[in-house]
Coordinates of C-alpha atoms and ligand atoms in Angstrom, one line a residue:
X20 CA 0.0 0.0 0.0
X21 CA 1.7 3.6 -1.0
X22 CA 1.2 6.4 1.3
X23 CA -1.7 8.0 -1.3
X24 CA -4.1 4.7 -0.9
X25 CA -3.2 5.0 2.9
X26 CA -4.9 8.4 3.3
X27 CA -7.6 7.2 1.2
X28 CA -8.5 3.8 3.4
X29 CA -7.9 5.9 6.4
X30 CA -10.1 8.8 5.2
X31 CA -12.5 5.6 3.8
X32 CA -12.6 4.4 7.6
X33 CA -13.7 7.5 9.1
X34 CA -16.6 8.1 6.7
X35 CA -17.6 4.1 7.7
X36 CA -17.2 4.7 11.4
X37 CA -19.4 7.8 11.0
X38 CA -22.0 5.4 9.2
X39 CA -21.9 3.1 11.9
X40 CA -20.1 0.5 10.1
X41 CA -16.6 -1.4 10.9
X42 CA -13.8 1.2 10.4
X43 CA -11.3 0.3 8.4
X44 CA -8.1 -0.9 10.4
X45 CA -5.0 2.2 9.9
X46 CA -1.9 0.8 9.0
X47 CA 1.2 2.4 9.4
X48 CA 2.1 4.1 6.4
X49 CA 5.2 2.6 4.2
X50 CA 8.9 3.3 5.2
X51 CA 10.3 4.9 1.7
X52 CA 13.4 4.7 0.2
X53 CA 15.5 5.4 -2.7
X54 CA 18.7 3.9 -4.3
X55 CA 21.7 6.4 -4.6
X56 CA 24.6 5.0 -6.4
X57 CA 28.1 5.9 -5.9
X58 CA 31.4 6.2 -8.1
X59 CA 30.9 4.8 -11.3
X60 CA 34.0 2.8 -11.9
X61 CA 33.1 0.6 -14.9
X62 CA 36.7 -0.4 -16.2
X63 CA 36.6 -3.5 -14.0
X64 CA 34.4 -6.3 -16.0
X65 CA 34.7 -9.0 -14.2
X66 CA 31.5 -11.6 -15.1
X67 CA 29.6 -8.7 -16.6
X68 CA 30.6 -6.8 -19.5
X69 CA 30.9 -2.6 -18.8
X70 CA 27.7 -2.3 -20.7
X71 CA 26.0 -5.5 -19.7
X72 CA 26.6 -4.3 -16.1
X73 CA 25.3 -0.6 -16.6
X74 CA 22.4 -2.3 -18.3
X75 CA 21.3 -4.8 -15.9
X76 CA 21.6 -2.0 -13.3
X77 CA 19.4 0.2 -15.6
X78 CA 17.5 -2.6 -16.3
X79 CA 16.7 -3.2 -12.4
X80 CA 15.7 0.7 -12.0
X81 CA 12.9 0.2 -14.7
X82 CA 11.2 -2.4 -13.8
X83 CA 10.4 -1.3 -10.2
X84 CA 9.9 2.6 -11.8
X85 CA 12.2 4.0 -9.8
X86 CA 14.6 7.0 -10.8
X87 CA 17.7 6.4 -8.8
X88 CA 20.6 8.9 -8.1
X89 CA 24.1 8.4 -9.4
X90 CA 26.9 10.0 -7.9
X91 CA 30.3 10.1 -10.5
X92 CA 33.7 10.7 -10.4
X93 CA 34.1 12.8 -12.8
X94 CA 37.3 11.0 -13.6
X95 CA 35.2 7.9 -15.1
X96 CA 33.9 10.1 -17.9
X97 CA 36.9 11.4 -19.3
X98 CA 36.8 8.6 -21.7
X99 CA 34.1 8.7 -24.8
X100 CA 32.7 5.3 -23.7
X101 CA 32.4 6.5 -20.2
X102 CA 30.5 9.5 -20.9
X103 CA 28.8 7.1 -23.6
X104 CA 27.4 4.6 -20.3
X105 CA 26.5 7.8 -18.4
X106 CA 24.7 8.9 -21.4
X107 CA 22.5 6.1 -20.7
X108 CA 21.3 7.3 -17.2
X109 CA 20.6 10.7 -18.4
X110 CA 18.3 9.4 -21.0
X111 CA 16.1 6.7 -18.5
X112 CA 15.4 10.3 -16.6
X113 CA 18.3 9.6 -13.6
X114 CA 19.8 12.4 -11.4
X115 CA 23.0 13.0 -11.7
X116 CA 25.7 14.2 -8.7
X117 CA 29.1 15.4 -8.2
X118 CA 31.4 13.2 -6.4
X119 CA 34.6 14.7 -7.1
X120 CA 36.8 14.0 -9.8
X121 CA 39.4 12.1 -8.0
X122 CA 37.8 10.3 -5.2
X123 CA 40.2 11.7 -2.4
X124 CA 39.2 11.1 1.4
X125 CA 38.8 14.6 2.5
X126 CA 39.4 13.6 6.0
X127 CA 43.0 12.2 5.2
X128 CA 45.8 15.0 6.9
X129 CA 47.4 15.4 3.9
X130 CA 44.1 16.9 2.1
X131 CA 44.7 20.5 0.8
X132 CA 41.4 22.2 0.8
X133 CA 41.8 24.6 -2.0
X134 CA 43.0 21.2 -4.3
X135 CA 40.0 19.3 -2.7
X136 CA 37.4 21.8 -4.0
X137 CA 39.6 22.7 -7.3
X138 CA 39.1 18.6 -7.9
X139 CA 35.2 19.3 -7.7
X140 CA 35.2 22.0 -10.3
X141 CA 36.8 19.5 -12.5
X142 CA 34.1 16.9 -11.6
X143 CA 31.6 19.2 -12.5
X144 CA 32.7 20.6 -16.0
X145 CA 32.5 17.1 -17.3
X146 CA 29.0 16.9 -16.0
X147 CA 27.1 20.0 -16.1
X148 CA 26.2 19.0 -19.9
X149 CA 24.1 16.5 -19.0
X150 CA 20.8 17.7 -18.5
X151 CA 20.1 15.2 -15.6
X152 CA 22.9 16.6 -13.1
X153 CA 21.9 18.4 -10.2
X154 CA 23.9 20.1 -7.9
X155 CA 23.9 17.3 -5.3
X156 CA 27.5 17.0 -3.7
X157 CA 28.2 13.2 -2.1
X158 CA 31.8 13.5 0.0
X159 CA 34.2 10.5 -1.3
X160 CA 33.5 7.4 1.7
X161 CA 30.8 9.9 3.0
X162 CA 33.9 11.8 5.0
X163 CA 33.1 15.7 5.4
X164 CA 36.1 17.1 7.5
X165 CA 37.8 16.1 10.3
X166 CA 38.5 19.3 11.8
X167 CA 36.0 21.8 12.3
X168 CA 38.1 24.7 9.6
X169 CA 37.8 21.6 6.7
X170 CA 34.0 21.0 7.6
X171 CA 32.9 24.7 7.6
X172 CA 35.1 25.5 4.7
X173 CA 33.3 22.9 2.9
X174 CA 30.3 24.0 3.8
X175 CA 30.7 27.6 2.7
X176 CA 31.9 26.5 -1.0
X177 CA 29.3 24.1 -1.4
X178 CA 26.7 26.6 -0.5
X179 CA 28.4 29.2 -2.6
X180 CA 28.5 27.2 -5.3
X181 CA 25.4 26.1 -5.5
X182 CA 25.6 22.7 -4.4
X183 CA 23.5 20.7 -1.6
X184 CA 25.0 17.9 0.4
X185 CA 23.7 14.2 -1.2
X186 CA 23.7 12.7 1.8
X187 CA 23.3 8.9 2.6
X188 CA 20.4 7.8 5.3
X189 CA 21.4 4.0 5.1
X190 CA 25.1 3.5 5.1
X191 CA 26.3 -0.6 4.7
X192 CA 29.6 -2.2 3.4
X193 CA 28.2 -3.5 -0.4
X194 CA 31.6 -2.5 -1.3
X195 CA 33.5 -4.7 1.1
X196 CA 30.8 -7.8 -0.3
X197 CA 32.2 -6.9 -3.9
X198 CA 35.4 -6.6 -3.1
X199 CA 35.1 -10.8 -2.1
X200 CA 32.9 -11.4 -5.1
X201 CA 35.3 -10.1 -7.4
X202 CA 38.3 -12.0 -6.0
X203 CA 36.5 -14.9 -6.3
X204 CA 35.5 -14.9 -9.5
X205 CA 38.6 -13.7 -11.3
X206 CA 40.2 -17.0 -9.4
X207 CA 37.2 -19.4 -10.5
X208 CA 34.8 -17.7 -13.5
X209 CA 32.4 -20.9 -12.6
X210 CA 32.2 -19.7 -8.6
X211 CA 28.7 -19.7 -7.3
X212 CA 27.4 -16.9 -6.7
X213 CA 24.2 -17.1 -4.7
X214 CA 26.1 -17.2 -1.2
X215 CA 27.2 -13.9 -1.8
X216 CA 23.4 -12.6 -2.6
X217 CA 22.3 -14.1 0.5
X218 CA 24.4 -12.1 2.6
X219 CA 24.4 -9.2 0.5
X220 CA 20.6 -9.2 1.7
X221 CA 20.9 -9.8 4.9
X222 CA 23.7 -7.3 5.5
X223 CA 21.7 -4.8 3.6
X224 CA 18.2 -5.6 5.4
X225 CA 20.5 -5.4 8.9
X226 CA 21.7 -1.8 8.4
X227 CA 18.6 -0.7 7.1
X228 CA 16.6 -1.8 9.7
X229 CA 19.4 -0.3 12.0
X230 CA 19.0 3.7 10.7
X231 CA 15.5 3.6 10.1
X232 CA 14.8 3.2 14.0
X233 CA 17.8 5.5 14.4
X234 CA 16.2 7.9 12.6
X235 CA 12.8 7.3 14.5
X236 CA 14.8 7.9 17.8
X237 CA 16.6 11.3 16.6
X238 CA 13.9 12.8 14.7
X239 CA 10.9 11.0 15.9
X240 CA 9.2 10.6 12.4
X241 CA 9.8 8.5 9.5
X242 CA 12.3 9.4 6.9
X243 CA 12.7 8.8 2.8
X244 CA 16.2 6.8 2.8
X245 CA 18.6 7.1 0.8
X246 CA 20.2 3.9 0.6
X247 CA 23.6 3.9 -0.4
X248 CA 25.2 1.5 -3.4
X249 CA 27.8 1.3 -5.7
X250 CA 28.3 0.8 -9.3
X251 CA 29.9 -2.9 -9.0
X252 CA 28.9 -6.1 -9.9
X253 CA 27.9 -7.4 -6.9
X254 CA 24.5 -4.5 -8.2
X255 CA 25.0 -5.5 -11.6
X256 CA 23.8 -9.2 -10.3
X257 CA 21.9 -8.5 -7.5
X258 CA 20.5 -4.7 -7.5
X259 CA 16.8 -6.3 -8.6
X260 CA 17.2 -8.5 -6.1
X261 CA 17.8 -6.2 -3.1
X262 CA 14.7 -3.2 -5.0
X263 CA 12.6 -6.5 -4.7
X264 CA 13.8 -7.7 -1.2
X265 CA 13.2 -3.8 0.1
X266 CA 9.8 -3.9 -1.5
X267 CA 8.5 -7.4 0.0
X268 CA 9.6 -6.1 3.6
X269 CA 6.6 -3.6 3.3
X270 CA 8.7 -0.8 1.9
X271 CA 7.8 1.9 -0.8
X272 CA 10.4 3.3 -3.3
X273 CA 10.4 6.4 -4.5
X274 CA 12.5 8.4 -6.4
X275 CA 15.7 10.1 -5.0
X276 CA 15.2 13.0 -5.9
X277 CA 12.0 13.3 -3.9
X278 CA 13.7 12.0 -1.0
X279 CA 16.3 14.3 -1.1
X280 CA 13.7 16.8 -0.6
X281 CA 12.7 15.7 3.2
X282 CA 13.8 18.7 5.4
X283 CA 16.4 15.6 7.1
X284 CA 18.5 16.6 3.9
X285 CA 18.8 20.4 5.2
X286 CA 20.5 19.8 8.8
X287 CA 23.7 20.4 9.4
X288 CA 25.1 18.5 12.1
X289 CA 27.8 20.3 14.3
X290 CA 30.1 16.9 14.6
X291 CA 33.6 16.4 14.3
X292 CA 34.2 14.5 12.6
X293 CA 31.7 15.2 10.4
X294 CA 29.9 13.0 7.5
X295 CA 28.9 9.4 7.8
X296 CA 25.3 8.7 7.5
X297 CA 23.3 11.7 7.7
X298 CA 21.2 10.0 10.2
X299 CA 24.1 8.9 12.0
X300 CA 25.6 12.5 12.3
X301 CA 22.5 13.8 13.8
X302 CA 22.7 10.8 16.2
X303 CA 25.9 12.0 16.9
X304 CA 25.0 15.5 17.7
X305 CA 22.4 14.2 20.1
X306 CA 24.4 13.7 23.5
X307 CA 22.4 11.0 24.8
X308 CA 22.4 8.5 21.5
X309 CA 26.0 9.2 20.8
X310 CA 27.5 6.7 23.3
X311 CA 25.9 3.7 21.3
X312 CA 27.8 4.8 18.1
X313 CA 30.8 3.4 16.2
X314 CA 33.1 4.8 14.3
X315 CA 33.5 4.4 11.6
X316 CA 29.9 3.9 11.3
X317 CA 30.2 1.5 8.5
X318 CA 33.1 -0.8 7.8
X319 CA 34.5 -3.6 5.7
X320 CA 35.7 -4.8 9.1
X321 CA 33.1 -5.3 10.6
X322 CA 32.0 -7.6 8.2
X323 CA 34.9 -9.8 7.7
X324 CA 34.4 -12.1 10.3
X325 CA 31.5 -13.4 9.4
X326 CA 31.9 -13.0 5.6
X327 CA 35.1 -15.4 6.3
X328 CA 32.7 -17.7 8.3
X329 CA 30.8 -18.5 5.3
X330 CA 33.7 -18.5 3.7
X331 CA 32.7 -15.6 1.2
Ligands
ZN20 ZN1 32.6 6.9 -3.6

């Protein structure tokens, strides 16, 4: 049931009740979400083709109607085909973001700040053609200064320039998962790959399920996610799968850029370190839910264990 139908049965119910008849039960409106996908790095086929995995993932977008956003290092379209694959995204009606044109961790000490915002300039010249790309910035591994000069300096360009912050709501490792996939396939092509799925699903479900009810403890209302992927294979395989998985837990997509139009987007959070999950920064700023958070909030290492146990 989407949130429209929900008003209607509710508003259905009342008029019965007033008629003396059974009211119709209110159910909690759907949890929404959106996919946001990251990077863009196509030059490692493994399995898939470059174009049969920017396919598929296109592929996976349209048949649950969902416009995604898709956040690019600009290096990645230097190249004709690359901008040709992007191409591809603008057409099916995707937003398009800045994610820098080198992928640099902001937070590393050795990270000039002039360079750092010079190096999202470039990103930006190879994409403000397309007539998708918005002015959505996603940090590089969601890191948005770790001292408070870098954060507010940051802040001030992006605002000067135009840009909003694309920020993630449901952080998770489908990097780390990818990283095993593609080892193991490039050792043994025949591999199975359905182990990988499973946990790919589980993990995803885990963290979801995680800052949703962190987000109902900081904010006290529901949000629209944005989940966070990336352009790999482990999406090109599975990205249906997981849209499918989201949708038989009850949840609603929608597109990202209505999601990135919840208020949540707007805050700010005075951390230091800043970034992470958006929801997880505001956890942060909140004294008494801070003690219960990790940092990083999301990490490859806390995975390993148990992606070793299954012998992933
Ligand atoms: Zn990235």
């Amino acid at each position: 049931m989407n949130r429209r139908t929900f008003t209607k049965s509710l508003a259905l119910g009342i008029t019965a009740a007033g008629l003396g008849k059974v009211p119709a039960i209110a159910r909690k409106p759907a949890t929404q979400f959106s996919i946001t996908m990251d990077d863009f790095h196509w030059q490692n086929p493994v399995k898939l083709s470059a174009l049969e995995r920017n396919q598929s993932i296109l592929n996976a977008f349209q048949s649950h109607s969902i416009k995604a956003a898709l956040f690019v290092v600009g290096g990645n379209i230097e190249a004709p085909e690359g901008k040709q694959l992007l191409s591809a995204w603008d057409k099916a009606g995707h937003m398009l973001g800045n994610h820098t044109y080198s992928h640099r961790n902001y937070n590393a000490s050795a990270t000039v700040v002039a360079e750092y915002q010079q190096d999202i300039l470039r990103a930006e010249a190879l994409l403000k053609d397309f007539p998708r790309f918005r002015k959505y910035f996603r940090f590089p591994l969601l890191k948005e200064g770790d001292t408070l000069a870098k954060r507010d300096a940051m802040r001030t360009f992006l605002s000067q320039h135009g840009y909003r912050n694309g920020h993630v709501t449901i952080d998770n490792s489908d990097w780390a998962i990818d990283n095993r996939l593609t080892a193991r396939l490039k050792k043994d092509p025949a591999a199975d790959v359905k182990p990988y799925r499973d946990f790919y699903m589980e993990h995803m479900w885990a963290r979801a399920e995680y800052y949703d009810s962190l987000a109902q403890r900081v904010l006290g209302r529901p949000v629209k996610h944005t989940v966070l992927v990336h352009f790999n294979l482990l999406n090109g395989l599975f990205l249906n799968d997981l849209i499918a998985m989201f949708k038989s837990k009850g949840w609603e997509p929608v597109d990202a850029e209505e999601a990135f139009a919840d208020p949540l987007f707007s805050a700010s959070p005075k951390v230091v370190p800043a970034g992470e999950s958006i929801v997880w920064s505001l956890a942060k700023e909140k004294g008494t839910i801070a003690k219960s958070l990790r940092y990083p909030a999301e990490d490859g290492e806390y995975e390993n264990a148990r992606m070793n146990k299954l012998g992933l």
